Tab-separated table of C-alpha atoms in Angstrom:
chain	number	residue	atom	x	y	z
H	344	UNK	CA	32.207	-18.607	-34.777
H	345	UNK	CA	29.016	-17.559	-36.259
H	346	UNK	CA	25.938	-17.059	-34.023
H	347	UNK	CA	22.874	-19.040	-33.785
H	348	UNK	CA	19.776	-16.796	-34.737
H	349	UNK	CA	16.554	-17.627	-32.956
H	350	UNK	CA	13.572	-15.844	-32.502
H	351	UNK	CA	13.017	-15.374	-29.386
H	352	UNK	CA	9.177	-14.980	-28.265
H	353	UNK	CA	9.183	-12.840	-25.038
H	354	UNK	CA	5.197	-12.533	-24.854
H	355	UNK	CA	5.223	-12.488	-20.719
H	356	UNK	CA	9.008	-13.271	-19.855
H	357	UNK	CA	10.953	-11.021	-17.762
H	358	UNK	CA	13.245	-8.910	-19.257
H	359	UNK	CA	16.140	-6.926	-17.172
H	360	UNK	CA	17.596	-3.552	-18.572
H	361	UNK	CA	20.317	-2.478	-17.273
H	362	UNK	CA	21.337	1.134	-18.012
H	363	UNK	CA	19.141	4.109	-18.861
H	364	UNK	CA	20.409	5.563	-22.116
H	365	UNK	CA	20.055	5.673	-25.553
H	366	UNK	CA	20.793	2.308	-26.081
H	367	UNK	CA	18.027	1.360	-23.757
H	368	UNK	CA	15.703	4.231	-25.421
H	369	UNK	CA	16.120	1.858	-29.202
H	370	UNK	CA	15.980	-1.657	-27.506
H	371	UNK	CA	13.269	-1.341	-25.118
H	372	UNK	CA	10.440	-0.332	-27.451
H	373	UNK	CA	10.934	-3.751	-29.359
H	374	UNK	CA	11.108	-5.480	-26.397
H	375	UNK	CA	7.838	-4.309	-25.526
H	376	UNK	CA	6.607	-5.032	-28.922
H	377	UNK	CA	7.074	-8.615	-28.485
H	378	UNK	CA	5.598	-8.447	-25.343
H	379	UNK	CA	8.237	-8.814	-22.926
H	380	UNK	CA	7.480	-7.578	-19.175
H	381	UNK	CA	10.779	-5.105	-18.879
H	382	UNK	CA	12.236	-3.908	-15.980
H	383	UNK	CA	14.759	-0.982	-16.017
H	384	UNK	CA	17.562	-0.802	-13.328
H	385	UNK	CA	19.097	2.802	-13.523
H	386	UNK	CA	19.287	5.850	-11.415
H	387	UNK	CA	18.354	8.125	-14.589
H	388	UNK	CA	16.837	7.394	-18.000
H	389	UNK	CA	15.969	9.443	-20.969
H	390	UNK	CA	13.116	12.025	-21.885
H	391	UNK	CA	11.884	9.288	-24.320
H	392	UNK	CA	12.235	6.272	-21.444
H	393	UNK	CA	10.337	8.287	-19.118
H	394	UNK	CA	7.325	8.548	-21.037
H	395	UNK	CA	7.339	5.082	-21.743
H	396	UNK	CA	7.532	4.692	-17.520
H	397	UNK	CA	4.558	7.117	-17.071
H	398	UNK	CA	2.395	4.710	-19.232
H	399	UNK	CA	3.185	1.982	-16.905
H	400	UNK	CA	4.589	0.257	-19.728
H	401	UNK	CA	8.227	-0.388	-17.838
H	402	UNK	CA	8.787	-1.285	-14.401
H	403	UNK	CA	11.489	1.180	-13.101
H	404	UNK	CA	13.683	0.794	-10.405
H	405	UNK	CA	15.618	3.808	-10.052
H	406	UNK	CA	18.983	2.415	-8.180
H	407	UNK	CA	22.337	1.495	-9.557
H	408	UNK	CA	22.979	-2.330	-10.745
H	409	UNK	CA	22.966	-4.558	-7.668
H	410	UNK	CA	23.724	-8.338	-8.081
H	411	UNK	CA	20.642	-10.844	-7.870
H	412	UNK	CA	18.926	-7.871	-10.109
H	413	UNK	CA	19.322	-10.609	-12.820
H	414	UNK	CA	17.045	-13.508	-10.958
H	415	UNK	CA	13.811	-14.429	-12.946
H	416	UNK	CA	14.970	-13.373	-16.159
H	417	UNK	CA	14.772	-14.768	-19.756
H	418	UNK	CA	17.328	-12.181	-20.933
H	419	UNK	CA	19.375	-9.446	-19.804
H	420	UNK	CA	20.751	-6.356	-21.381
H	421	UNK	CA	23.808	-4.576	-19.922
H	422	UNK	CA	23.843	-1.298	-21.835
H	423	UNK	CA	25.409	1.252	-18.990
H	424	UNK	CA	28.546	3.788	-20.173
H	425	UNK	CA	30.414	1.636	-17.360
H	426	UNK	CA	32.113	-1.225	-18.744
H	427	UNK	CA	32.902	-2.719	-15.627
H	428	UNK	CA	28.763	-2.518	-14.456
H	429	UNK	CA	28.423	-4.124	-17.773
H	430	UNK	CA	31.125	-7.113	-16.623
H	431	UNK	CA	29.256	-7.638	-13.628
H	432	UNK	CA	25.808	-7.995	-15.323
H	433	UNK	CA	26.958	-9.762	-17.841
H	434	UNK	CA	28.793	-12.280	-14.902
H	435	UNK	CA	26.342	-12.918	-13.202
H	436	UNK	CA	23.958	-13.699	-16.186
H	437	UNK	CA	26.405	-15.969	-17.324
H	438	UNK	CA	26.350	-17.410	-13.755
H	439	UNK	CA	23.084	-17.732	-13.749
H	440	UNK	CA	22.509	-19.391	-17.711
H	441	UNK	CA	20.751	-16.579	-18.847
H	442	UNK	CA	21.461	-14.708	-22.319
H	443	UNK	CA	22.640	-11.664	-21.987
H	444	UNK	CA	23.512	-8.397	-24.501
H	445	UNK	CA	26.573	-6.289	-24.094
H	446	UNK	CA	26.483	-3.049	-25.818
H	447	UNK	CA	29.585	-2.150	-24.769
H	448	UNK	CA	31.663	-5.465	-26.328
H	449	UNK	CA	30.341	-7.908	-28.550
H	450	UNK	CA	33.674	-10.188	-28.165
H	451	UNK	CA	32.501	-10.032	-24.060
H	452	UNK	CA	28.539	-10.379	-25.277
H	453	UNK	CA	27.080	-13.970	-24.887
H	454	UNK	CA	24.343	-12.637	-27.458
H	455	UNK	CA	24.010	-9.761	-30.387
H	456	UNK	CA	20.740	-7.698	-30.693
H	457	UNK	CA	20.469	-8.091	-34.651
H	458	UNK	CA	19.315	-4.680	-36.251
H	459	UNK	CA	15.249	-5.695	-37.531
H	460	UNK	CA	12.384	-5.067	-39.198
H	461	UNK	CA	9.380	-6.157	-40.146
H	462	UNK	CA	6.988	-6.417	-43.302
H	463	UNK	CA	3.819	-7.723	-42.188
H	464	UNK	CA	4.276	-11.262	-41.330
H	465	UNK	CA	7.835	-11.223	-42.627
H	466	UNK	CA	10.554	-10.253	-40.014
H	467	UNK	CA	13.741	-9.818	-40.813
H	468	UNK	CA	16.925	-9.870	-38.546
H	469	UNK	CA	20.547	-9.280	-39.413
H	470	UNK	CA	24.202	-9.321	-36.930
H	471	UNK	CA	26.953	-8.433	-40.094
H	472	UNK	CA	29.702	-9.646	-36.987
H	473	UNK	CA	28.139	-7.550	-34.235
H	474	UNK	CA	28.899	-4.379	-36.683
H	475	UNK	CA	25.773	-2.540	-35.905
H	476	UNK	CA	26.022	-0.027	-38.840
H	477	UNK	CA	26.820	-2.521	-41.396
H	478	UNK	CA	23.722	-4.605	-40.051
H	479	UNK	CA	21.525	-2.004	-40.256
H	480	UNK	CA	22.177	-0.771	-43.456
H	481	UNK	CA	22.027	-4.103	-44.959
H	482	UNK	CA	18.469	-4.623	-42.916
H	483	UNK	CA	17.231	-1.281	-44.231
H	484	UNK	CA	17.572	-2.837	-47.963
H	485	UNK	CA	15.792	-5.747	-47.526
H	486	UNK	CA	12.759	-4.107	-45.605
H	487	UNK	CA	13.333	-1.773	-48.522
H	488	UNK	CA	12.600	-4.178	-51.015
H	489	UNK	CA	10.447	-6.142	-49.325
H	490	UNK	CA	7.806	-3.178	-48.982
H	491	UNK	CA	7.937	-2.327	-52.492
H	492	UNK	CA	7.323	-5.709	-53.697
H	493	UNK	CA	10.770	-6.125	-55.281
H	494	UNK	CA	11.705	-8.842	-53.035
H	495	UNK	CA	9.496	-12.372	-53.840
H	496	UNK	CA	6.130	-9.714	-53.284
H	497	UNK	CA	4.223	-12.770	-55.513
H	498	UNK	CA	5.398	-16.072	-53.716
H	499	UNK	CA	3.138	-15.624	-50.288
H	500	UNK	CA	1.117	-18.786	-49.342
H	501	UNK	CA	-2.056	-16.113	-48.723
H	502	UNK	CA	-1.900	-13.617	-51.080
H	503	UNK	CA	-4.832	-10.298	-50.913
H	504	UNK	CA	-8.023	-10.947	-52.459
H	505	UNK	CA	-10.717	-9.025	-54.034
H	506	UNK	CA	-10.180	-5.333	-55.747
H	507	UNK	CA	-7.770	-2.520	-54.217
H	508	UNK	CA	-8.003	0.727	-54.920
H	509	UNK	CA	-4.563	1.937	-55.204
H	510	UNK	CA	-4.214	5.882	-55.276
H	511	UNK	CA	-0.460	6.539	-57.265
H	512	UNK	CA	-0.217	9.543	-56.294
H	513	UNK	CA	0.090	12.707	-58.943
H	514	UNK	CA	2.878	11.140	-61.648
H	515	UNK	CA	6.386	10.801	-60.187
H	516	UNK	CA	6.226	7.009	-59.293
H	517	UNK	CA	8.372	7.658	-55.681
H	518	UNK	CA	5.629	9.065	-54.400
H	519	UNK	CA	3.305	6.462	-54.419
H	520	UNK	CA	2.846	4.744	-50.971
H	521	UNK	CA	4.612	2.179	-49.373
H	522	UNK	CA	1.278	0.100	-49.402
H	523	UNK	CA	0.379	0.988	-52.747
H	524	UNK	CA	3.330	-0.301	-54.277
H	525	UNK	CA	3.304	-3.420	-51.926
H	526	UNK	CA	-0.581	-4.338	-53.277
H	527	UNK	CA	1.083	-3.714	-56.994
H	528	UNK	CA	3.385	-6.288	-56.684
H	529	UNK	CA	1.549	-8.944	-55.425
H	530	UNK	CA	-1.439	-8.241	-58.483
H	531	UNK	CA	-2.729	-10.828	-60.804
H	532	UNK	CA	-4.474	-7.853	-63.091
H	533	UNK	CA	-4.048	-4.880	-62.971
H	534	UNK	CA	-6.151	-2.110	-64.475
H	535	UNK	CA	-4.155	1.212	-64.685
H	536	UNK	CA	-5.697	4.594	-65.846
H	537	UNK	CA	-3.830	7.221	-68.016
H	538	UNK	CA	-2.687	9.391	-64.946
H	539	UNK	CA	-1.172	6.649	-63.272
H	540	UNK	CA	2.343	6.956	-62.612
H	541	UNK	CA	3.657	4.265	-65.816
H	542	UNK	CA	6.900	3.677	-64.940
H	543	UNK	CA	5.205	1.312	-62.152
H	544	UNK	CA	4.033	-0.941	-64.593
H	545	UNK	CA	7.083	-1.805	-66.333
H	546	UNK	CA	8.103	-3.348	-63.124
H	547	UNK	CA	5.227	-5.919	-63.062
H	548	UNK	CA	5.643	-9.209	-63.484
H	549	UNK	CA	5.554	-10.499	-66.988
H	550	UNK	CA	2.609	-13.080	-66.011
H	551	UNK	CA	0.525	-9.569	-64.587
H	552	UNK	CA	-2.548	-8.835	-67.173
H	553	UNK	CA	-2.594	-5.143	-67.491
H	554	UNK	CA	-5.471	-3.478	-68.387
H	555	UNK	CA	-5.525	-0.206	-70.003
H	556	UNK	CA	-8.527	1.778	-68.447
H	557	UNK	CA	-7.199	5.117	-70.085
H	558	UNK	CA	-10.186	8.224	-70.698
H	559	UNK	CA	-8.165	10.469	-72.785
H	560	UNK	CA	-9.720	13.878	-73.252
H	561	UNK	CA	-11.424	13.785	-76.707
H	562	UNK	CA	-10.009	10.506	-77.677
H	563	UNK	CA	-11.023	6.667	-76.942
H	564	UNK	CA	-12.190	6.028	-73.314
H	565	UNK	CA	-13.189	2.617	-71.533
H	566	UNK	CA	-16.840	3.398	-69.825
H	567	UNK	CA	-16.888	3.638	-65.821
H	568	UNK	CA	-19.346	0.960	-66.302
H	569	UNK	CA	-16.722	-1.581	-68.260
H	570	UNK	CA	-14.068	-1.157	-65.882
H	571	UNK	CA	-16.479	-1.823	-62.948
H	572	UNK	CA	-17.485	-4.949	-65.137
H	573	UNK	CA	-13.401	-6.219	-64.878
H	574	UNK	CA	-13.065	-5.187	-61.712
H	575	UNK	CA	-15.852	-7.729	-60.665
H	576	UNK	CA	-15.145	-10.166	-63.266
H	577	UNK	CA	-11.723	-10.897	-62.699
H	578	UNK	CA	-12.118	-11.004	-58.606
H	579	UNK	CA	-14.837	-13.223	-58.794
H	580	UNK	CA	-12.288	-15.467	-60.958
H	581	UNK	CA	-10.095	-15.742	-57.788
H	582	UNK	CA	-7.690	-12.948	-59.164
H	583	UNK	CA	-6.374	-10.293	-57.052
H	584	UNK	CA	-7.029	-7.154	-59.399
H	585	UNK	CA	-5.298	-3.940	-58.352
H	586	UNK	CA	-7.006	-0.296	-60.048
H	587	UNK	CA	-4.261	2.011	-60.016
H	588	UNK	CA	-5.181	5.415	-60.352
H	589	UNK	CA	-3.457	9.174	-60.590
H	590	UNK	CA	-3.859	10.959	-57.416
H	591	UNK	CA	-6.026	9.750	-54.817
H	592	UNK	CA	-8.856	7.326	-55.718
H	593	UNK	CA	-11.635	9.414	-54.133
H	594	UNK	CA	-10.762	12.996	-55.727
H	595	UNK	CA	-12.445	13.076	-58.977
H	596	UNK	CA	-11.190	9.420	-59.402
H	597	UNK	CA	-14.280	7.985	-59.425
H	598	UNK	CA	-13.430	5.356	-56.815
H	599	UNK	CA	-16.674	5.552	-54.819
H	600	UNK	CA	-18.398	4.400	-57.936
H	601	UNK	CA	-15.987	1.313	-58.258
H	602	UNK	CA	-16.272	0.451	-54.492
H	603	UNK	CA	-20.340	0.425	-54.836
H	604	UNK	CA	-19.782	-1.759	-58.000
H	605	UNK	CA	-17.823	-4.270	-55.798
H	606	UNK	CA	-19.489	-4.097	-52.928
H	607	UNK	CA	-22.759	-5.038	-54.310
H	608	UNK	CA	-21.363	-7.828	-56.148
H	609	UNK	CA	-19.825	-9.103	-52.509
H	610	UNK	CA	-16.251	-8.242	-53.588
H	611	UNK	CA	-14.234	-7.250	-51.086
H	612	UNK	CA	-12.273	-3.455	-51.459
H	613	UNK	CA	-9.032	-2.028	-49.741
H	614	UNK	CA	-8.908	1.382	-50.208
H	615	UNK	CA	-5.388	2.853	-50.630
H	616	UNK	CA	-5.057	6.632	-50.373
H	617	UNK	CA	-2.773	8.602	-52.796
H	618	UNK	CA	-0.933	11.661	-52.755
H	619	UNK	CA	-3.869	14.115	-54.509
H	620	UNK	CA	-2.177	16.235	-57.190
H	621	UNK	CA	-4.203	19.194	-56.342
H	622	UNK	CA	-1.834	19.495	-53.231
H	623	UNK	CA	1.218	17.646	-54.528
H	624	UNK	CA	1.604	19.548	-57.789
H	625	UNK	CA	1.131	23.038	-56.589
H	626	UNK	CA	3.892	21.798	-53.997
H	627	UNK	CA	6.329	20.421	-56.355
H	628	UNK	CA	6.201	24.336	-57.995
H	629	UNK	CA	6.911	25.350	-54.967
H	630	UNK	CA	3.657	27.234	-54.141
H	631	UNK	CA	2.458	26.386	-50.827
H	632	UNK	CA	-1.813	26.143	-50.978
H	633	UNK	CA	-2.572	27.906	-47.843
H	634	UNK	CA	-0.245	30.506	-46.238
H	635	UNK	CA	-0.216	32.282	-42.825
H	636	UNK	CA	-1.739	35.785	-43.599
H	637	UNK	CA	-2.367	35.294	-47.401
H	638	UNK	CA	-4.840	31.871	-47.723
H	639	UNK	CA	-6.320	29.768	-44.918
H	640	UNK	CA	-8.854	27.854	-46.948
H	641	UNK	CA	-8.235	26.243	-50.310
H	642	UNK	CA	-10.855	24.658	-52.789
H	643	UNK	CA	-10.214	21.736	-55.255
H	644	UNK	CA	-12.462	22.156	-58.559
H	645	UNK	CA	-12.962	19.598	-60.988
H	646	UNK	CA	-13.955	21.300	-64.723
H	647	UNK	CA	-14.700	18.855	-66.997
H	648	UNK	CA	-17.431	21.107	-67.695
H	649	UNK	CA	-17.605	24.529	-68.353
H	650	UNK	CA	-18.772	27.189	-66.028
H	651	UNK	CA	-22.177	27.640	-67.118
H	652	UNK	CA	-22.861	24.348	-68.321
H	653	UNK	CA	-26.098	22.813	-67.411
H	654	UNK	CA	-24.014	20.138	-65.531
H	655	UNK	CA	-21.752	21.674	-63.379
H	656	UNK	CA	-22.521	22.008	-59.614
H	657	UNK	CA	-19.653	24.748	-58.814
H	658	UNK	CA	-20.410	27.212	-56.889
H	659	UNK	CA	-18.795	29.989	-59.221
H	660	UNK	CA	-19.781	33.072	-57.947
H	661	UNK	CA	-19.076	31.873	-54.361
H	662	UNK	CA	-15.820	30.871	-55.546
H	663	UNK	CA	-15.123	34.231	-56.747
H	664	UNK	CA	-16.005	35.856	-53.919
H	665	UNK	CA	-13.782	33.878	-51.553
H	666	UNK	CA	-10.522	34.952	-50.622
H	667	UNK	CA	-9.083	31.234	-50.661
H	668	UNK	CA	-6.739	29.584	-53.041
H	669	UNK	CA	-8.229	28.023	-56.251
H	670	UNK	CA	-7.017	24.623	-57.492
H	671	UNK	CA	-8.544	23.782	-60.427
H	672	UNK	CA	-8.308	20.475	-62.172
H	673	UNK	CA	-9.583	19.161	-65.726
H	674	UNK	CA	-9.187	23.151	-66.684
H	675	UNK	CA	-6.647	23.427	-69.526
H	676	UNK	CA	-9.626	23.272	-72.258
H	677	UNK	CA	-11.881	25.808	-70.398
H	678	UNK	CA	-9.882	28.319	-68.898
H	679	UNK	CA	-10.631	31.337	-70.796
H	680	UNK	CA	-14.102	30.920	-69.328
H	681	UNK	CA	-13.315	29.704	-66.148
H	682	UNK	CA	-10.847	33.252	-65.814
H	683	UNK	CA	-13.860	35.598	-67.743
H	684	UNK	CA	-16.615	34.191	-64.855
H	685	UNK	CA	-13.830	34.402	-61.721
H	686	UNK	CA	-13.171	38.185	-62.702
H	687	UNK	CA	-17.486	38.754	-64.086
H	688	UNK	CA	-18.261	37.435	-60.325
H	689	UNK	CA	-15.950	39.238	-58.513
H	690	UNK	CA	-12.366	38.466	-59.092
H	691	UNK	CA	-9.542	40.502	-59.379
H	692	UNK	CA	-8.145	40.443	-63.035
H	693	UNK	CA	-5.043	40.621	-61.557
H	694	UNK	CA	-5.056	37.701	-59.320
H	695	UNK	CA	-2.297	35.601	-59.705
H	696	UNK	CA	-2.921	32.517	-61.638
H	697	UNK	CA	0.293	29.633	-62.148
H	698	UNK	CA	-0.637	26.655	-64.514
H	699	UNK	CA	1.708	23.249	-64.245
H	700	UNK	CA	1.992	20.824	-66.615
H	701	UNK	CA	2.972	17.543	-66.082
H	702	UNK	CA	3.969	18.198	-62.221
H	703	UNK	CA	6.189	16.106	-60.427
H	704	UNK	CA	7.562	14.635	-63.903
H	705	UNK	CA	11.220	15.549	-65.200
H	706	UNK	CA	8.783	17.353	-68.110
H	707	UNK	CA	6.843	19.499	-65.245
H	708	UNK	CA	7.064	23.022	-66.800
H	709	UNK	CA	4.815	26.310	-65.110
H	710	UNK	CA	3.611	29.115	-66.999
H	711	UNK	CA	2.806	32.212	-64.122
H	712	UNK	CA	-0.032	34.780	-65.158
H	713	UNK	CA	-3.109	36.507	-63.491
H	714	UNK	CA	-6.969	36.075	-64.559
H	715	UNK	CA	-6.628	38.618	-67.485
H	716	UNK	CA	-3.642	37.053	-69.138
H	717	UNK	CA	-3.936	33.057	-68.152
H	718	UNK	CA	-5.595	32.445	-71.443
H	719	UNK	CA	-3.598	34.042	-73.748
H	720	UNK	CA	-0.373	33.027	-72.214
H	721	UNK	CA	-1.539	29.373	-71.853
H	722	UNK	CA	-2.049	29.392	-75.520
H	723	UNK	CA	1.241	31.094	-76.393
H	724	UNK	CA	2.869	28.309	-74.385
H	725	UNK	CA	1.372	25.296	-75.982
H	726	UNK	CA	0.009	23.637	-72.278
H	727	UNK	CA	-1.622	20.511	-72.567
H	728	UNK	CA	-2.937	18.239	-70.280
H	729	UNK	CA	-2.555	16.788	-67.302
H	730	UNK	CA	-2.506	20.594	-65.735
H	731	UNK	CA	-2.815	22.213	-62.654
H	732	UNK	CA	-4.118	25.530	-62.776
H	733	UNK	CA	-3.561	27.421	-59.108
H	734	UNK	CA	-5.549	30.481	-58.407
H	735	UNK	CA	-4.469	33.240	-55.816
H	736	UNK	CA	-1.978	35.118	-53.632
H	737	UNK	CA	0.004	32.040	-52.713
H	738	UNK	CA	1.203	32.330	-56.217
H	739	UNK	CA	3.146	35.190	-55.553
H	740	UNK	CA	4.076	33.498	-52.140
H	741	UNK	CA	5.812	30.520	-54.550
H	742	UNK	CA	7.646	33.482	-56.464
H	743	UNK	CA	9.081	34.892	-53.617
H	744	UNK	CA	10.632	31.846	-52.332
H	745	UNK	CA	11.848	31.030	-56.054
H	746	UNK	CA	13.820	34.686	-55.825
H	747	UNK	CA	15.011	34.088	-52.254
H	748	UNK	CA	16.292	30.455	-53.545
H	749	UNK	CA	17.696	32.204	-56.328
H	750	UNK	CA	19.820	34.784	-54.460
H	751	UNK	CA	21.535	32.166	-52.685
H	752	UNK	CA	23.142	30.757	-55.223
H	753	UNK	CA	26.662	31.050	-55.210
């Protein structure tokens, strides 16, 4: 017959394990999560089951099964590799009226440990007919969709409130967080800018209002100041507003301007990191930022203006000078000046320079040059923005793995 699911809440109860093992080292951390006051019986236990023990987490008792080991408990786990210890826990529980897991039979078991997980406030709990496998892959699904908003993200009798910043990471909409795409789902508006990974928003509700908050280079724009204006406006309707932003919101996304604008309008801000492209991109080329014994220091460089320019606050000739990686955003545009002042303050002209376009994307695409070629070849190629343009040894580090990766192919 089918079980009877209850949630059991342990907070203080006694709880008797019986056996040592790996089975023990999965249950007994969610035992302790609800707050049950375990005791192990078992004349060993795991590496990971003594470290819970040293934090005086567990109470240990370091003996084989004895009976009257099961008196005061709520619940009782027989989990030993000896089925017939397992029969006499499980007996005497039985005896006794008190629930008790097998781990060895689930025909023999009075109860089933159902394979869980949890979502916030939402816990979820599945048996499948004792399979454990079959349980767990179905639980993995749901917690799946529940964290990515898939499953009824919109239907919560409390729902967020005020503004979230919501970093998407650098384009390829899997890597956005688990939280970020949780927040998403549960949005009322959201305002989305240009980098932001798209293919998100087709999966919003059709009752979401999207607002487009794109600043294309050279073309139309919505002012910083408007968007802090909706941002405001539409929390202080009672909206939950998500901004969704490329990369991370605080590198060179502005989001320290749109957190003042809220906070001084008493609308409250979570902040949701992204993946930066300026790490992820160079990555996803396969050129690793710092190296051992080529680049232990790397610097991120917005150039939306020029070296030069009256308005930039780069450090260019200390730049130069450094042996660190370069990553240089914003830089498509500029970088036959940006390469001229690297090599006038010091640079090698033939440092290694790799520009990617559209990284992480199925389009991504590199071009591979060094400070006296970049803008010529950039040209040549027809690279547009969104770009990364990485500067430095670790270049050739990324080649090298790309011909070792290459040789192995059968």
């Amino acid at each position: 017959m089918a079980p009877y699911l209850l949630g059991l809440r342990l907070d203080g109860r006694r709880v008797l394990v019986v056996g040592g093992g790996r089975v023990a080292q999965r249950r007994i951390p969610a035992l302790l999560d609800a707050g049950a006051s375990v005791t192990l019986i078992s004349p060993t236990v795991t590496p990971a089951l003594d470290d819970l023990i040293a934090t005086g987490r567990v109470i240990w008792e370091r003996r084989p099964y004895q009976v009257g080991d099961c008196d005061g408990a709520w619940l009782v786990h027989a989990c030993t590799d000896h089925r017939d210890v397992n029969t006499a826990v499980a007996a005497e529980a039985e005896a006794k009226r008190i629930w008790c897991v097998r781990a060895d039979d689930k025909d023999a078991s009075a109860a089933w440990t159902p394979a869980s997980g949890r979502v916030d406030e939402v816990g979820v709990a599945v048996t499948a007919g004792g399979d454990p496998r079959r349980a767990a892959g179905i639980r993995d699904a749901i917690v799946g969709a529940l964290r990515d908003g898939t499953v009824d993200a919109r239907r919560h009798r409390t729902k967020p409130v005020g503004v979230a910043l919501v970093g998407g990471g650098p384009g390829d909409p899997g890597l956005i967080t688990v939280r970020g795409r949780q927040l998403l789902a549960q949005a009322d508006v959201v305002v989305a800018d240009r980098l932001a990974p798209r293919a998100l928003l087709d999966e919003l509700s059709p009752d979401v209002e999207l607002i487009d908050a794109a600043k294309v280079p050279y073309g139309r724009s919505l002012s910083q100041e408007k968007i802090n204006e909706l941002l405001v406006e539409h929390a202080r309707a009672g909206k939950f507003v998500v901004r969704l932003k490329g990369g991370d919101p605080f590198v060179f996304g502005r989001g320290g301007e749109e957190m003042i604008a809220c906070a001084r309008a008493g609308i409250p801000v979570t902040v949701v990191p992204g993946i930066t492209s300026a790490v992820a991109v160079p990555g996803a080329a396969g050129v690793p930022v710092t190296h051992r014994g080529v680049s232990q220091e790397f610097h991120v460089i917005s150039v939306h203006v020029a070296p030069g320019d009256p308005r930039s606050t780069v450090d260019w000739p200390g730049l130069a000078r450094s042996s660190g990686t370069l990553i240089l955003l914003m830089a498509v545009e500029r970088i036959k000046e940006i390469a001229e002042t690297l090599v006038r303050d010091g640079r090698s002209p033939e440092t290694p320079v790799m520009v990617v376009q559209d990284g992480t994307l199925p389009t991504q695409r590199s071009v591979a040059a060094t400070l006296s070629t970049v803008a010529e070849r950039v040209t040549a190629a027809g690279v547009r923005p969104p770009a990364i343009v990485i500067v430095g040894e670790v270049v050739k580090v990324g080649q090298e793995i790309e011909m070792v990766r290459a040789e192995r192919v059968p």
